[in-house]
Each structure stands twice: as structure tokens, then as C-alpha cells.
Short mmCIF file of C-alpha atoms and ligand atoms in Angstrom, two decimals:
data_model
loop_
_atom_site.label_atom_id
_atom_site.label_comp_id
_atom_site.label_asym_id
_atom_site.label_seq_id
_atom_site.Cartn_x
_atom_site.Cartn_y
_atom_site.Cartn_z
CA UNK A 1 39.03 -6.90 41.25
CA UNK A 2 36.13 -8.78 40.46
CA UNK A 3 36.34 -11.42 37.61
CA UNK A 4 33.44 -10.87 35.11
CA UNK A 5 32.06 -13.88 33.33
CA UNK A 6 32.54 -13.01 29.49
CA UNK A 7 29.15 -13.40 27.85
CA UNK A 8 28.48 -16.27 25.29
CA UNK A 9 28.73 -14.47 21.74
CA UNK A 10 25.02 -14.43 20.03
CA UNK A 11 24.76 -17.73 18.03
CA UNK A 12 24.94 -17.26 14.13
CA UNK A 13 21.92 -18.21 12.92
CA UNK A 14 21.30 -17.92 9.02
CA UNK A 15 18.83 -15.51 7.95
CA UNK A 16 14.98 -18.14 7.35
CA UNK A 17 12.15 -18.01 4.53
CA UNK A 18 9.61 -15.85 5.60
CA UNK A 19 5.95 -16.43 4.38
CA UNK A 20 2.70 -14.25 4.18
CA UNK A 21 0.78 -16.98 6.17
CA UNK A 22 -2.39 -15.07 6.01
CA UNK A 23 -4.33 -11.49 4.34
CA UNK A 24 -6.95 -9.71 5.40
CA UNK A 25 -8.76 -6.47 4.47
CA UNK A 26 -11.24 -3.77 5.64
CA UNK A 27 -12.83 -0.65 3.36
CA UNK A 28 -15.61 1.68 4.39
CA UNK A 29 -19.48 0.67 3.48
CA UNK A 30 -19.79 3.81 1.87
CA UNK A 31 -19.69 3.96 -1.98
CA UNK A 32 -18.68 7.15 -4.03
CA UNK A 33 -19.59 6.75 -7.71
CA UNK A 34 -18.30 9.05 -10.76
CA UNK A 35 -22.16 9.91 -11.16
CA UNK A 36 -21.95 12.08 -7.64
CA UNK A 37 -18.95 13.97 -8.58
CA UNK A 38 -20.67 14.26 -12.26
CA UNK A 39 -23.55 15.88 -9.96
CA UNK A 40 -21.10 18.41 -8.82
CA UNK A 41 -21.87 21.34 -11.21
CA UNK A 42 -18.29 23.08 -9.98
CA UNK A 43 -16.50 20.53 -10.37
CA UNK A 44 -17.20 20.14 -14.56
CA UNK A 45 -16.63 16.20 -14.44
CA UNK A 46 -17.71 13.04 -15.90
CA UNK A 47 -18.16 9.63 -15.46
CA UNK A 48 -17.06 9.26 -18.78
CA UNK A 49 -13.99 11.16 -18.07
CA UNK A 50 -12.99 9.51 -15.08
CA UNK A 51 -13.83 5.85 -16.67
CA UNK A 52 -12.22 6.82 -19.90
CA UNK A 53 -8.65 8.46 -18.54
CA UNK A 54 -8.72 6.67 -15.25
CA UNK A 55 -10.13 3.19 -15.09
CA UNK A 56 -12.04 4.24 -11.73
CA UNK A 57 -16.02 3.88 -11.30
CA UNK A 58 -16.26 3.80 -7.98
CA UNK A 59 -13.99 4.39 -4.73
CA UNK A 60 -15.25 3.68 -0.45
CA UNK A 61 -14.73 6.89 1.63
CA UNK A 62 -14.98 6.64 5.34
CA UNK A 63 -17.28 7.84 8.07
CA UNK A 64 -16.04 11.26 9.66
CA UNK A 65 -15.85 9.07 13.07
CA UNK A 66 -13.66 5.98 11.25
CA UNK A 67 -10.00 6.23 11.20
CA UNK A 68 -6.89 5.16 9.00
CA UNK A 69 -6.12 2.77 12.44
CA UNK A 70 -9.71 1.98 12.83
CA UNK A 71 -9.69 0.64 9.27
CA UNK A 72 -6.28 -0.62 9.60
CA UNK A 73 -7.14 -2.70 13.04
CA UNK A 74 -10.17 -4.36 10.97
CA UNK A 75 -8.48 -5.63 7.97
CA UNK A 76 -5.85 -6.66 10.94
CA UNK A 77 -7.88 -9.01 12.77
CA UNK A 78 -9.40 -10.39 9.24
CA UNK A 79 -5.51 -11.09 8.23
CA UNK A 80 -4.71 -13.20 12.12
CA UNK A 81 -7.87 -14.85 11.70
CA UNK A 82 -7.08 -15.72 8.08
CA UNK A 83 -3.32 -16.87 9.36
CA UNK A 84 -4.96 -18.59 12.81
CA UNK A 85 -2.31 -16.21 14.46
CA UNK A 86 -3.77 -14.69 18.06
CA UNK A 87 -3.04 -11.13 19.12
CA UNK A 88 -0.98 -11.69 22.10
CA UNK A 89 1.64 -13.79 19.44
CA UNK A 90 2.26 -11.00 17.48
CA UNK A 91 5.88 -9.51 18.26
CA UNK A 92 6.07 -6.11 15.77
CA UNK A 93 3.38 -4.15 13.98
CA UNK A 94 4.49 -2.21 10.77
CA UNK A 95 1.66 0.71 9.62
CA UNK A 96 2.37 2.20 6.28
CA UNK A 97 0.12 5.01 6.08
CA UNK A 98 0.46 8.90 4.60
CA UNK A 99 -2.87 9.75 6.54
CA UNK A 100 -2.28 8.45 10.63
CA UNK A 101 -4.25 9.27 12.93
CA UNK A 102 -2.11 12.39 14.24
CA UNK A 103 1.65 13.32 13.69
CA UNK A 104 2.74 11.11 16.68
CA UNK A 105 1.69 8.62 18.33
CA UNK A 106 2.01 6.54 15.35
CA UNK A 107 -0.87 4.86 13.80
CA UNK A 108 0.35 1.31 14.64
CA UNK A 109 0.39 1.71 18.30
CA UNK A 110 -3.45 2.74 17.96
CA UNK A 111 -3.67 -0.29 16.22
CA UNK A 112 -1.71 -2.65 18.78
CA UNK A 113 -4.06 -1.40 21.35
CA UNK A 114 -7.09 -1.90 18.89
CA UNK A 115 -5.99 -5.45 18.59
CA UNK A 116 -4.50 -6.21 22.08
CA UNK A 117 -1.53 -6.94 20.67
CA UNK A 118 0.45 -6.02 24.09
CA UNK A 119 3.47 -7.49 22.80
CA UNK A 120 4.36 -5.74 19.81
CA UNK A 121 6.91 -3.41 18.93
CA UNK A 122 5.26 -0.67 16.85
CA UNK A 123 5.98 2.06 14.36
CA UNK A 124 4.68 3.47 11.26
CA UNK A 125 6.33 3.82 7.73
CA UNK A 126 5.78 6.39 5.10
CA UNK A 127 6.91 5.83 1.43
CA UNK A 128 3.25 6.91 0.07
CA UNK A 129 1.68 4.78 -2.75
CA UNK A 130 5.18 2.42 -2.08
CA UNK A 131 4.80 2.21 1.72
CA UNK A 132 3.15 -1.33 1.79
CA UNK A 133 5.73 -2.71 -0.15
CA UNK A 134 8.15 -1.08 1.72
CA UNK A 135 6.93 -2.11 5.42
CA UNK A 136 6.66 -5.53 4.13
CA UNK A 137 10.76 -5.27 2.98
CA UNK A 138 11.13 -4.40 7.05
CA UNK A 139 9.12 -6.69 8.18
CA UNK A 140 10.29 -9.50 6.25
CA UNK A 141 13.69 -8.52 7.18
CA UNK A 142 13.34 -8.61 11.01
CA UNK A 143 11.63 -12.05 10.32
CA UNK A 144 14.64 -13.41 8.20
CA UNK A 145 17.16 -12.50 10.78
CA UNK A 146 15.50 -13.99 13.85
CA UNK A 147 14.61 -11.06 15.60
CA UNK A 148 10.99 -11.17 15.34
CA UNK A 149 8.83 -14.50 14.99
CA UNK A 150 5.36 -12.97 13.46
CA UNK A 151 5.00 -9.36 12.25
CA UNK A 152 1.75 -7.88 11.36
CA UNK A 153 2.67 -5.49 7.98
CA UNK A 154 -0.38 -3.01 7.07
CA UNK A 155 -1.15 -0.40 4.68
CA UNK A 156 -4.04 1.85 5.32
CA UNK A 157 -5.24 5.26 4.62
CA UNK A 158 -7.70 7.66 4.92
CA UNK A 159 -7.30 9.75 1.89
CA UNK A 160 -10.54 11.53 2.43
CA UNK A 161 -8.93 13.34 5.10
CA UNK A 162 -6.36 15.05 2.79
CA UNK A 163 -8.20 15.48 -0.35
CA UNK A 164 -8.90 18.99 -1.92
CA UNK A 165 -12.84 18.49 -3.31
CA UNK A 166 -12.99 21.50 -5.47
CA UNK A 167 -9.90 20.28 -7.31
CA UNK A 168 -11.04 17.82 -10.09
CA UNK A 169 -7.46 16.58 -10.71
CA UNK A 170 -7.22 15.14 -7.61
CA UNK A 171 -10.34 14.86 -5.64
CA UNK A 172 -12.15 11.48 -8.44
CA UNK A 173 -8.77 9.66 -8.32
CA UNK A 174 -8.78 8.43 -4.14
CA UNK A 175 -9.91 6.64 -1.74
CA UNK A 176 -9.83 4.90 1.57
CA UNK A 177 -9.32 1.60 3.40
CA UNK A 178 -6.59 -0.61 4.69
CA UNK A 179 -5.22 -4.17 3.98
CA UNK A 180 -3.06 -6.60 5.82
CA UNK A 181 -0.51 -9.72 6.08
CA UNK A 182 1.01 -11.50 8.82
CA UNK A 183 4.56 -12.94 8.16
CA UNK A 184 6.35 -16.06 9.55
CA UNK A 185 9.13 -18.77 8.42
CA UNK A 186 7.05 -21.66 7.46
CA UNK A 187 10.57 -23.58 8.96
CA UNK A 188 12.02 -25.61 6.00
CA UNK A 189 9.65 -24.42 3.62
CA UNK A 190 11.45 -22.89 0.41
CA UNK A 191 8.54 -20.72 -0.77
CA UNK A 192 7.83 -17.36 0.47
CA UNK A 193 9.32 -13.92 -0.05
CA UNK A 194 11.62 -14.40 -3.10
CA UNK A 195 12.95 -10.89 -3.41
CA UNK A 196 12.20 -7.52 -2.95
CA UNK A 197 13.58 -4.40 -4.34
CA UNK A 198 12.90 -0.74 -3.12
CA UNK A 199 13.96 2.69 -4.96
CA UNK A 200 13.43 6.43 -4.23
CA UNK A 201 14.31 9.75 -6.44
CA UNK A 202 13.75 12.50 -4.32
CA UNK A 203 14.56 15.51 -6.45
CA UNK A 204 10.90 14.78 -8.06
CA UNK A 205 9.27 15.30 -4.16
CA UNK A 206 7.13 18.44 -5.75
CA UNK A 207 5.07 16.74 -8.41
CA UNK A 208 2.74 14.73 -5.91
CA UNK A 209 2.90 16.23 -2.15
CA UNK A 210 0.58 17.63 0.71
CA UNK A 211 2.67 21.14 1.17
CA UNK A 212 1.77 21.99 4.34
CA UNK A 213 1.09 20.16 8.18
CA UNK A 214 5.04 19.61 8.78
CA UNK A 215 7.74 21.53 10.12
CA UNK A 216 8.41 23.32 6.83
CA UNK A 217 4.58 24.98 7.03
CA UNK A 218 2.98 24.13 10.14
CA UNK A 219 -0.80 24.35 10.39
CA UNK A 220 -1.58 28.25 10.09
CA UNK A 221 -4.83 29.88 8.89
CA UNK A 222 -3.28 30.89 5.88
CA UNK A 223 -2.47 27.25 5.18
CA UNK A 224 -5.50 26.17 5.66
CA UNK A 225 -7.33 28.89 3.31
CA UNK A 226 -4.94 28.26 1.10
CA UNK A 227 -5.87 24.35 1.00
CA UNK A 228 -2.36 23.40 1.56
CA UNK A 229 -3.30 20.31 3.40
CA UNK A 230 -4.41 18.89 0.45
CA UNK A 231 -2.82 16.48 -2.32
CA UNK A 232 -1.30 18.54 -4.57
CA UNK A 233 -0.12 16.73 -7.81
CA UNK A 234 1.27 17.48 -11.31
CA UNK A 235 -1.22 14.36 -13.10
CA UNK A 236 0.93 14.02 -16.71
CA UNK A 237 4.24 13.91 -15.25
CA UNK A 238 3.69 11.35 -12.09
CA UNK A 239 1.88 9.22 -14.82
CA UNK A 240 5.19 8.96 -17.24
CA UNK A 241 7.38 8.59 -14.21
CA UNK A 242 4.91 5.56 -12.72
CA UNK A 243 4.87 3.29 -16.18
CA UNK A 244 8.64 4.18 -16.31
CA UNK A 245 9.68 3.42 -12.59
CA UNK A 246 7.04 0.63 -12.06
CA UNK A 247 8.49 -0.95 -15.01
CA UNK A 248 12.23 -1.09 -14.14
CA UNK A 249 11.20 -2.23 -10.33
CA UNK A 250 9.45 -4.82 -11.85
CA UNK A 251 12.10 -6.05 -14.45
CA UNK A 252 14.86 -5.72 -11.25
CA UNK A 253 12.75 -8.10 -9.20
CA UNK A 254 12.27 -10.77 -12.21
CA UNK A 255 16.06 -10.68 -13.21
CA UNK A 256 16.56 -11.11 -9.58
CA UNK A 257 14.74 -14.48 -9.31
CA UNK A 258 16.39 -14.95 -12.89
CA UNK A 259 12.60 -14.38 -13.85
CA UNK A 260 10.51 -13.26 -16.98
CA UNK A 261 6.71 -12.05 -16.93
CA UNK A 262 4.94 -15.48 -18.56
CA UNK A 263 6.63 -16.83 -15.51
CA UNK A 264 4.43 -15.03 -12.82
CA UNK A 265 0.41 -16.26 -12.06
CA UNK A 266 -0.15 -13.10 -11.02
CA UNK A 267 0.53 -9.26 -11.09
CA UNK A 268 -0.96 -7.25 -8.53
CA UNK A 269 0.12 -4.13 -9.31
CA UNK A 270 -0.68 -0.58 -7.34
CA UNK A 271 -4.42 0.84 -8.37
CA UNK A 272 -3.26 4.03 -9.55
CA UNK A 273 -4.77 4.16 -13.45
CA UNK A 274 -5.59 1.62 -15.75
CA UNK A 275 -3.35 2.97 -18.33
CA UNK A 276 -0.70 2.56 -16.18
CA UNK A 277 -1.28 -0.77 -15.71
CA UNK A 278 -2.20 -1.60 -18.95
CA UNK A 279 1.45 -0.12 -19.89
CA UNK A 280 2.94 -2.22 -17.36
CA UNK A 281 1.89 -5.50 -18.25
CA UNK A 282 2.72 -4.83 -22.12
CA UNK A 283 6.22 -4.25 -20.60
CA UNK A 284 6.63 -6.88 -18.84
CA UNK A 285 4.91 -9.28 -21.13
CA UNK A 286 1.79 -10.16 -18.91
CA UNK A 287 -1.32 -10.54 -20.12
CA UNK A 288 -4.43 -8.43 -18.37
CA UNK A 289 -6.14 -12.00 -17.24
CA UNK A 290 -3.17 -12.83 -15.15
CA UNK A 291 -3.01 -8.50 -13.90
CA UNK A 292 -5.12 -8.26 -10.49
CA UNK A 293 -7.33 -5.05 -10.85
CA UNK A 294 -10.07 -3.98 -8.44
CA UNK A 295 -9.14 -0.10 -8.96
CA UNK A 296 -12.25 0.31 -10.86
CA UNK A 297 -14.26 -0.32 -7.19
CA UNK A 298 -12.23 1.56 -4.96
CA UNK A 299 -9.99 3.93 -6.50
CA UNK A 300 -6.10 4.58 -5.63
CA UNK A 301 -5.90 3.91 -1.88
CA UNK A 302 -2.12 4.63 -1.84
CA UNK A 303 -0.69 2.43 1.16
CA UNK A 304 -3.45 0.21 1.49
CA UNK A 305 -3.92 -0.79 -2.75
CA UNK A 306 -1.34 -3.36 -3.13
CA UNK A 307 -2.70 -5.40 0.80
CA UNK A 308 -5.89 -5.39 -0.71
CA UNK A 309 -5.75 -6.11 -4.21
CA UNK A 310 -3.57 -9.33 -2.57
CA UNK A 311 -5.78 -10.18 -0.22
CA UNK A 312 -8.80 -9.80 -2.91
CA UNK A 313 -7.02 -11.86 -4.92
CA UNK A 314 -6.01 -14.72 -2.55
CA UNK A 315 -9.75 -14.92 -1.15
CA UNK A 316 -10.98 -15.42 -4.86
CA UNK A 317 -8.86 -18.00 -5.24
CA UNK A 318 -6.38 -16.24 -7.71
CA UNK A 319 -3.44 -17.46 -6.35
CA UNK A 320 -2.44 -20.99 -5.68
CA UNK A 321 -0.01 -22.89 -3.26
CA UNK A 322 3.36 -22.55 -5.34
CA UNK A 323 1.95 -19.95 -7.33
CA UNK A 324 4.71 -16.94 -8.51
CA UNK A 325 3.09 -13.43 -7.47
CA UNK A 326 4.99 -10.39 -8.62
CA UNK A 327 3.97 -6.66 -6.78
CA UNK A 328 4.84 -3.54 -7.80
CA UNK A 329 4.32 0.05 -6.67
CA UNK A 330 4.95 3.29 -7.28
CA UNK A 331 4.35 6.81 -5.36
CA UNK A 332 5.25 9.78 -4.11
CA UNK A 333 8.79 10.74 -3.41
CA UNK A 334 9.06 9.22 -5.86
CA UNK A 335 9.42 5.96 -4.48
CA UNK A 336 8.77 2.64 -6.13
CA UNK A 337 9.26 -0.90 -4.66
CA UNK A 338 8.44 -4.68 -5.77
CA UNK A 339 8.37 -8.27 -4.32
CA UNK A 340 8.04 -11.53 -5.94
CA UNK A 341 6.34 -14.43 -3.41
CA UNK A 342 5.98 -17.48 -4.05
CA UNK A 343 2.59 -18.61 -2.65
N1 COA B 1 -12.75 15.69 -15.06
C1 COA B 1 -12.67 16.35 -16.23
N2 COA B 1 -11.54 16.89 -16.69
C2 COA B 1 -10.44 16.75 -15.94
C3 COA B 1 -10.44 16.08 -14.71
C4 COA B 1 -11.66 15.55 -14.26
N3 COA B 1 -11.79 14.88 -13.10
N4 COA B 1 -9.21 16.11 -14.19
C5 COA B 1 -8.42 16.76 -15.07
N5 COA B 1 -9.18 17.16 -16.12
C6 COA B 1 -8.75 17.93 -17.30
C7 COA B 1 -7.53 18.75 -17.03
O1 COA B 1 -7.89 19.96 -16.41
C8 COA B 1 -6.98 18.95 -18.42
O2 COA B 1 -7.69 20.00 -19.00
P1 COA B 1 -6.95 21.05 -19.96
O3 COA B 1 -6.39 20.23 -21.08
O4 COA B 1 -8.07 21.96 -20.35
O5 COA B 1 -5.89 21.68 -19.12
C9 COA B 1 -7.38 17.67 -19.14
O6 COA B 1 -8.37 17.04 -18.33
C10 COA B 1 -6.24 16.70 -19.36
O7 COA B 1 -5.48 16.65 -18.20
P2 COA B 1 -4.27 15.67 -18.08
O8 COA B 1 -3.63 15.86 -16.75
O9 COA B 1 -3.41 15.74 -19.28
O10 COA B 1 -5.05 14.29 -18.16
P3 COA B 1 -4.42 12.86 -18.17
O11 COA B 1 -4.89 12.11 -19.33
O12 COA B 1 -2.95 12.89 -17.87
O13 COA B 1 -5.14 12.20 -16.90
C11 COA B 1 -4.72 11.75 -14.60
C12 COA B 1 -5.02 12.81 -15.65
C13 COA B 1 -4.54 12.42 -13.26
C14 COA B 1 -5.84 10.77 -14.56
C15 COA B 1 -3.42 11.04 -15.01
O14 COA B 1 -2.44 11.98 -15.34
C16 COA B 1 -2.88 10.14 -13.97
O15 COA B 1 -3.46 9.14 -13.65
N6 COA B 1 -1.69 10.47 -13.40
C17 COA B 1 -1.02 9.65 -12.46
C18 COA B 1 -1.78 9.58 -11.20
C19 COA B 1 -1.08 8.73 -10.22
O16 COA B 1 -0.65 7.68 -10.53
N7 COA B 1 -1.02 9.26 -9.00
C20 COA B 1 -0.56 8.60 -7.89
C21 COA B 1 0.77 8.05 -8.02
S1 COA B 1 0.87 6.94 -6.77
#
């Protein structure tokens, strides 16, 4: 019989530091104010209203010819530029979206081919409002262990595309666009993703959902009359469980780094409400100068909030080299997640 040579075993190499070595982000030129839903006789709204119990003004809503990876692909290319990172070195693309393209293929390969990014592995993630946080987890983990050299980690969504506008609960409170980051080990280099910490309850999946478009109520007419493909959500219930869960995945990921609030430069927090963030940062003991908050121009963009707010933040020069950033999301699911980074 023939001898086989055995194979060398896979040398051990300890998980690296990964860093966010650049951001980038993309949202639609057009702008939605309070004052055209206001206009909306139906709808019996107010800017006040909206202002007053939400924090939003004004939110971007995409052309009916731009897509979640069209969007996604843009604030892409802004986050390689940003990082000096081309295409063709990119080895895995991670989409976290609630609103791709179609069911399957997944948004990210639209994206790869978008970018010419021929040699990345691709798939999307969905953990809603918490899937940005969540993709970067994955990514960060397929950096640590070697596997991958560069992954591109996006959230971006096209809420437009699932929102029911006769329903005044829902229909002021989103919006669309898409951020990005592109991790790599910085080699020695101590900084970089210090923790991150990711949670789900599921028995609360009915409060905040889009019923129908799966396998439990595929597309029928009677879905569709009965506006099934729209967010559906149960306001004064998600909003307790957010300050509650945002708050203990918050408090994890500081008593991980053996952390406390004054600690951190900077909170950039998902742009769901203002009162939720407001609640957060009294919890936490951060003050609202050192709380990112650009929900007041563009709304809760679920996936893409947290990429943007962070890129926002690191192109206004809100974050420093060896600066502590803490983020922290919450969503549907419910799922919550957080990260602390050292810049
Ligand atoms: N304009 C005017 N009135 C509105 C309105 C609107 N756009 N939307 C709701 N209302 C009305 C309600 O119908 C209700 O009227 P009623 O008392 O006659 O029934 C009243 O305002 C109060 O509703 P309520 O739901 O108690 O308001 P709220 O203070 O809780 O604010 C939200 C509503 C949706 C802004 C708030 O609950 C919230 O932000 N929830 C969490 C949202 C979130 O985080 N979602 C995503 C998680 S990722």
C-alpha cells in the first residue's frame, strides 16, 4: 500500500488586535422633514410631536431606483478609500441589513460585485437595529483568528421599502442609508477592538416585526392588502425594553474592560429616540457632550445608525488616536450588542 505523507498540523497562531483602520458612509440626497408628514392631513402629525417624543427633524429616503447595496457599495468605497485599502485586498464582506435587495442572493455579494471586490467571501447578517454591531463581532472574529486579513463590515438599509405610510407610529420614526468599516491587525499595535458583547431574547420577536414576506406568510394578495410587509411595532414597550437592554449591554462591555462611563470619549449609541439616549447616558454616567447624536438629521436607520454615527463622528474629528469609544445597540428580536474600541 501506498505510504501517505501525514500533513503538517496547522500552526497555532494566537488570536491578533484587530483595528477599524478606516469609516465611510453614504445616505440618499433626499431630505424628509416632520413639516411634510405634518402636511399629511391623514396622517394627524406634528413636527412638534415628532421633535418633542422623538428627537427626529429630519430623516434621507432613497430614490425608487437606489438600493440598500447601492447605498451600501457607496459608503463602501468611502470606508477603503478612508483606510487606503483597494478592492481586490479585501478577503470577506459582512452586510447587515433587514431590507436586501431580494431574499437571496444576499446583499453583500451585490455589493462585492459593486466594488470589484472578486476576492471576497460574502454573506449578509440580520440582527435588525443590532446587526452592525453584530457583523462587526464576526468580522472581527475571523480577523483575530487569522483567517481573514481585511474584512469590509457594513450596515445599510432601505427602510423606505418596508414602511407602512398611513401608520403614524411607524412611518416619522425611519430612514435610509448605509455606513461602513474596514478591519485589520495593526500588527503589534495594542489598541483596537477591546470587547464586544452580543445578546438576544426572542420570546419578545412580536413587539417590532415585518409579519409577512417569509416562509411563515409568503407574499399573497391578502398580505399585501393587509400591509403585512410593513414594520409593525408595539412603540411603549420596545422603548422600556431599549433603555433597559441598551443599558446592561453597555455596563457588560465597561466591566469587561474593567471600565466606567467618565472613562469613554465617546458614546455612539443607536439613533432610535432621544429619550432613549438621554436615559442611557444618565445610566451610564456620560454626559450628552461626550453622546454622538445625528438622529435628529436622519432618523433611525436600523443597521446602518451605529456605521454612520461612527464614521460622522471620526470625520469631525470626535474621536482621537487612543481615544475609548463605547457602541451600543438595540433592536428587534430583541437583540442588543456593544463594543468598546480603542481608537
Ligand atoms: N404623531 C402624533 N401622534 C402620534 C404619533 C405621531 N407620529 N405616533 C403615535 N402617536 C400617538 C399615539 O397614537 C398615542 O395616541 P393615544 O394616546 O391616543 O393612543 C400617543 O401618540 C402616545 O403614544 P405612545 O406610543 O405612548 O408614545 P410614546 O411617547 O411612547 O412615543 C415612540 C412613541 C414610538 C416615539 C416611542 O415609543 C419610541 O420611540 N419607541 C421605541 C422605538 C424604537 O426604539 N424602535 C426601534 C427599536 S430599534
Amino acid at each position: 500500500m501506498k505510504k501517505t505523507t501525514p500533513r503538517s498540523p496547522r500552526p497555532q497562531l494566537l488570536p491578533r488586535s484587530v483595528s477599524i483602520i478606516g469609516t465611510g458612509s453614504h445616505v440618499p440626497a433626499r431630505v424628509m422633514t416632520n413639516a411634510e408628514f405634518a402636511a399629511r392631513k391623514e396622517l394627524d402629525t406634528s413636527d412638534e410631536w415628532i421633535r418633542s417624543r422623538t428627537g427626529i427633524i429630519e430623516r434621507r429616503f432613497a430614490g425608487e431606483k437606489e438600493f440598500t447595496s447601492d447605498m451600501a457599495a457607496e459608503a463602501a468605497r468611502r470606508a477603503l478609500s478612508n483606510a487606503n485599502v483597494k478592492p481586490d485586498e479585501v478577503d470577506l464582506i459582512i452586510v447587515a441589513t433587514v431590507t436586501p435587495d431580494m431574499p437571496f442572493p444576499s446583499t453583500s455579494t451585490f455589493v462585492q460585485h459593486k466594488l470589484g471586490a472578486k476576492r471576497a467571501a460574502c454573506f449578509d447578517v440580520n440582527a435588525a437595529c443590532s446587526g452592525f454591531l453584530y457583523a462587526l463581532e464576526i468580522g472581527q472574529q475571523f480577523v483575530a483568528a487569522h483567517t481573514y486579513n481585511t474584512a469590509l463590515v457594513i450596515g445599510a438599509e432601505k427602510l423606505t421599502s418596508i414602511l407602512d405610510f398611513t401608520d403614524r407610529n411607524t412611518c416619522v420614526l425611519f430612514g435610509d442609508g448605509a455606513g461602513a468599516v474596514v478591519l485589520r491587525s495593526r500588527g503589534g499595535d495594542s489598541h483596537g477592538i477591546l470587547t464586544t458583547c452580543m445578546g438576544a431574547d426572542g420570546a419578545q420577536g412580536d413587539l417590532l416585526k415585518v409579519p409577512a414576506g417569509g416562509s411563515r406568510c409568503p407574499a399573497s394578495h391578502a398580505s399585501v392588502d393587509g400591509k403585512l410587509h410593513a414594520i409593525r411595532m408595539m412603540g411603549r414597550e420596545v422603548f422600556k425594553q431599549a433603555v433597559n437592554a441598551m443599558n446592561a449591554a453597555a455596563t457588560e462591555a465597561l466591566a469587561r474592560c474593567n471600565l466606567n462611563g467618565p472613562d469613554i470619549a465617546l458614546v455612539i449609541p443607536h439613533q432610535a429616540n432621544l429619550r432613549i439616549i438621554d436615559a442611557l447616558g444618565e445610566r451610564i454616567s456620560v454626559p450628552r457632550d461626550r453622546i454622538y447624536v445625528n438622529l435628529n438629521r436622519y432618523g433611525n436607520t436600523s443597521a446602518a445608525s451605529v456605521p454612520i454615527a461612527l464614521d460622522e463622528a471620526a470625520h469631525e474629528g470626535r474621536i482621537k488616536r487612543g481615544d475609548l469609544v463605547l457602541m451600543v445597540a438595540f433592536g428587534a428580536g430583541f437583540t442588543w450588542a456593544s463594543c468598546v474600541v480603542q481608537w
